PDB file of C-alpha atoms in Angstrom:
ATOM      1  CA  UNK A   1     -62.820  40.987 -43.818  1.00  0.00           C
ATOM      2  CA  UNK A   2     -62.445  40.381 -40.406  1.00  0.00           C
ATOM      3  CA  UNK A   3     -62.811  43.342 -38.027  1.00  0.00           C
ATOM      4  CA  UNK A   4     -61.159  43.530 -35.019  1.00  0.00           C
ATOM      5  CA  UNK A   5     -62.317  42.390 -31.516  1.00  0.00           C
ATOM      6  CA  UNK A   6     -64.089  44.637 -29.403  1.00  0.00           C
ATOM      7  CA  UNK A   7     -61.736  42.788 -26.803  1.00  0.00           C
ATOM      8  CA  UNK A   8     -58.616  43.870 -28.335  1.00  0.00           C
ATOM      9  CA  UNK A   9     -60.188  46.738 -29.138  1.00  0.00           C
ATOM     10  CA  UNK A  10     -60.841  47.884 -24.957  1.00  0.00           C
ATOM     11  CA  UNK A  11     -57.411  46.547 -24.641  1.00  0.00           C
ATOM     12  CA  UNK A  12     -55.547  49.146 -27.255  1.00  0.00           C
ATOM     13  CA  UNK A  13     -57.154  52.148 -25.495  1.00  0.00           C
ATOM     14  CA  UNK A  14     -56.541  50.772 -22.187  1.00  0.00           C
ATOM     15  CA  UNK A  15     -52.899  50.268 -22.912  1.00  0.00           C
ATOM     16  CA  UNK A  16     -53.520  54.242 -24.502  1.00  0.00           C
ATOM     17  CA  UNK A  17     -55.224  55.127 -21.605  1.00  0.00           C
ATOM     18  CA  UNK A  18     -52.177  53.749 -19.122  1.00  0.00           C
ATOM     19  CA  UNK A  19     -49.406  54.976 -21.137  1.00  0.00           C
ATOM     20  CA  UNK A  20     -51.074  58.761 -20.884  1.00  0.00           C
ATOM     21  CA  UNK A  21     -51.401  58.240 -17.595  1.00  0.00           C
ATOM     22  CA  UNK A  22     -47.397  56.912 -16.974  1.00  0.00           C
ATOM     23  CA  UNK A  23     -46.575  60.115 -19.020  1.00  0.00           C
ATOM     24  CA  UNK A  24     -48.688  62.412 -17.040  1.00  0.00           C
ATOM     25  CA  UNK A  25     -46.909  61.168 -13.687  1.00  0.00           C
ATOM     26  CA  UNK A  26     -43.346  61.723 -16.028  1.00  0.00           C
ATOM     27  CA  UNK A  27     -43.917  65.268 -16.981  1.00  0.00           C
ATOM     28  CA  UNK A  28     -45.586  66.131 -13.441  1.00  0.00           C
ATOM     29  CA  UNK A  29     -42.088  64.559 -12.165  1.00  0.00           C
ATOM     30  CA  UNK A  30     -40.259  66.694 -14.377  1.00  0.00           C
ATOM     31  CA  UNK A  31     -41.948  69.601 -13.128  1.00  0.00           C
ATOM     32  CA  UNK A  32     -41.211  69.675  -9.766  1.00  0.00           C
ATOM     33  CA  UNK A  33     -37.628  68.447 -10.719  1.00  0.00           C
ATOM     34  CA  UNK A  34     -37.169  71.608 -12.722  1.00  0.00           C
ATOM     35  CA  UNK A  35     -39.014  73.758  -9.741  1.00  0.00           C
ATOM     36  CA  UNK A  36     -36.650  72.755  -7.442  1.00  0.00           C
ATOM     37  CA  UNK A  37     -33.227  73.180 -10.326  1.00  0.00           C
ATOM     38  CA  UNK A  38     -35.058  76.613 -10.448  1.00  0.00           C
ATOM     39  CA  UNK A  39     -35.073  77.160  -6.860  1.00  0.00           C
ATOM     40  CA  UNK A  40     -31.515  75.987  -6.026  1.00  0.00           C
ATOM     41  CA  UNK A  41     -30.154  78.176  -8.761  1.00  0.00           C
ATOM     42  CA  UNK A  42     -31.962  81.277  -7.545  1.00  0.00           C
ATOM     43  CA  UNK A  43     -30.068  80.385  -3.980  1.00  0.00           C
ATOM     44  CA  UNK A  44     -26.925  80.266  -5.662  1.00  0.00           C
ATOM     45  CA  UNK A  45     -27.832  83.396  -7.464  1.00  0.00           C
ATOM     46  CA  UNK A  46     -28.118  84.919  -4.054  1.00  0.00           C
ATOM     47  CA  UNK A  47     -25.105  83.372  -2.433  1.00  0.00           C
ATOM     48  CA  UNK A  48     -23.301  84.940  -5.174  1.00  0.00           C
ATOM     49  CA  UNK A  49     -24.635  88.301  -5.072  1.00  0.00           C
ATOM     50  CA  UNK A  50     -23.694  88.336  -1.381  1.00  0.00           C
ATOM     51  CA  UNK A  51     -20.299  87.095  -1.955  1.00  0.00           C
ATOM     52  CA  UNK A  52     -20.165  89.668  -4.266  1.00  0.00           C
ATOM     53  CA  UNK A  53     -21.426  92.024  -2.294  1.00  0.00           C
ATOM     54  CA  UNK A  54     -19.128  90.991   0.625  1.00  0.00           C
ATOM     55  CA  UNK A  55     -16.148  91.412  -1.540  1.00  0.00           C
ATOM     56  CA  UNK A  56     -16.856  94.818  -2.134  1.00  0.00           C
ATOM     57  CA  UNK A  57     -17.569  95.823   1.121  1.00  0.00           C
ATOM     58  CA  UNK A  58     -13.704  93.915   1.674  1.00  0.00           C
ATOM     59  CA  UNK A  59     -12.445  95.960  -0.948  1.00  0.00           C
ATOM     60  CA  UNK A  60     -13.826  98.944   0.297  1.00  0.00           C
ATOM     61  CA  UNK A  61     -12.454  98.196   3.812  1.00  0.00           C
ATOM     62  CA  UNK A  62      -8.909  98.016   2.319  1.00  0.00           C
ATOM     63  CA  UNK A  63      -9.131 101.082   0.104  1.00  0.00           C
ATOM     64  CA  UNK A  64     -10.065 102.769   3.307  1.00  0.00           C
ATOM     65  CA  UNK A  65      -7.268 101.282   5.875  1.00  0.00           C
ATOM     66  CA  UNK A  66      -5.362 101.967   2.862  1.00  0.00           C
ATOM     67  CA  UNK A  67      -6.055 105.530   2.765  1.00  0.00           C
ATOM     68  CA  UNK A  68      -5.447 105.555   6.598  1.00  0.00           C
ATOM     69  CA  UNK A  69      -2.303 103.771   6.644  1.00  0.00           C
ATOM     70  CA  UNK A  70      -0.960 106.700   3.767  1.00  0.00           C
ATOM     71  CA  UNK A  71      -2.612 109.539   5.922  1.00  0.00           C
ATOM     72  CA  UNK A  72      -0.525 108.439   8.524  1.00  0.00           C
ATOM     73  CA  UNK A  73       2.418 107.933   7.579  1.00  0.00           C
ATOM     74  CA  UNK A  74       2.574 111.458   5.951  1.00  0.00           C
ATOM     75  CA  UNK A  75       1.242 113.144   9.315  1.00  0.00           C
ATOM     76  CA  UNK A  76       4.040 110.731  11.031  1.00  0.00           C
ATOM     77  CA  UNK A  77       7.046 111.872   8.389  1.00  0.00           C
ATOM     78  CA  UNK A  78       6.061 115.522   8.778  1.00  0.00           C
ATOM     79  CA  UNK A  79       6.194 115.267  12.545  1.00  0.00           C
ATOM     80  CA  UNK A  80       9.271 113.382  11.884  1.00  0.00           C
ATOM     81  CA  UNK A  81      10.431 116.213   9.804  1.00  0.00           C
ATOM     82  CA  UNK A  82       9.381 118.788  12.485  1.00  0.00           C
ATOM     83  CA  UNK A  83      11.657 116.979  15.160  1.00  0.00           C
ATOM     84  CA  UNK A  84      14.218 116.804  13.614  1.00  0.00           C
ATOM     85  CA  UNK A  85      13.956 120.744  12.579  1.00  0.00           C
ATOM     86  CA  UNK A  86      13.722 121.633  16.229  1.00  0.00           C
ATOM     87  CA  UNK A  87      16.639 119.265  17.244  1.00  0.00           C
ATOM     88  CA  UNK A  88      19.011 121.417  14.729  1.00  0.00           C
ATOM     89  CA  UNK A  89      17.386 124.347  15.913  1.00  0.00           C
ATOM     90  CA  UNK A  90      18.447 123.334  19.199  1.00  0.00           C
ATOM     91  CA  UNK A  91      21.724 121.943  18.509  1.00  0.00           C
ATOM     92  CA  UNK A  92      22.287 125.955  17.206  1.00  0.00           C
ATOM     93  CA  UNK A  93      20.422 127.407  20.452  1.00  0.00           C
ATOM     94  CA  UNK A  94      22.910 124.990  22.603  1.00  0.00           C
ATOM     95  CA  UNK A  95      26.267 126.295  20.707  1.00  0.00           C
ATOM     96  CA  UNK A  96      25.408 130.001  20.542  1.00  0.00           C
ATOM     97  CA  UNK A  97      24.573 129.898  24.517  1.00  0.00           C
ATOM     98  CA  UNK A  98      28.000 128.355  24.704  1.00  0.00           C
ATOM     99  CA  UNK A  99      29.679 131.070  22.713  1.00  0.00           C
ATOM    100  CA  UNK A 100      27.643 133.545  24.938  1.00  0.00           C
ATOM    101  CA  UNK A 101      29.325 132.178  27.735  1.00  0.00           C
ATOM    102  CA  UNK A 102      32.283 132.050  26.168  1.00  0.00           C
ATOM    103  CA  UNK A 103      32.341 135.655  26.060  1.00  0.00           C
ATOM    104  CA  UNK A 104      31.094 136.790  29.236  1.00  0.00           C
TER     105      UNK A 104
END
């Protein structure tokens, strides 16, 4: 029975020895490829918590100049209202001076 070659042997775990190697330098390469995936998506995480956050500081904004706007417009239509009251009142004050002069 022939036995193999101490030659061929060194050369099996040498080839062993290289391939571990090539796959160490793979998986250390998909490391820091997934480190940095990790790290982009947490910035995007961020970004989009800020947008969020943004948008609900917008949508607070509006609610409020909404909320304004509606405050006064009422305040305008009731001083509106109270014009208008004193220019009948006035249009009465105006006629009964002129039947006051009518009769002196």
């Amino acid at each position: 029975a022939s036995q193999p070659s101490i030659t061929a042997l060194s050369a099996v775990v040498d080839g062993c020895e290289a391939d571990r190697e090539l796959s160490g330098k793979m998986l250390e390469e998909h490391h820091t490829t997934l480190r940095s995936l990790q790290e982009e998506c947490t910035r995007a995480n961020t970004a989009a918590a800020d947008a969020g956050e943004a948008a609900d500081r917008f949508g607070e904004d509006q609610r409020a100049l909404t909320e304004f706007s509606d405050q006064k417009f009422l305040s305008m239509s009731q001083q509106l209202a109270r014009l208008e009251k004193n220019e009948g009142n006035m249009d009465v004050h105006q006629k009964l001076t002129l039947e006051i002069e009518k009769l002196d």
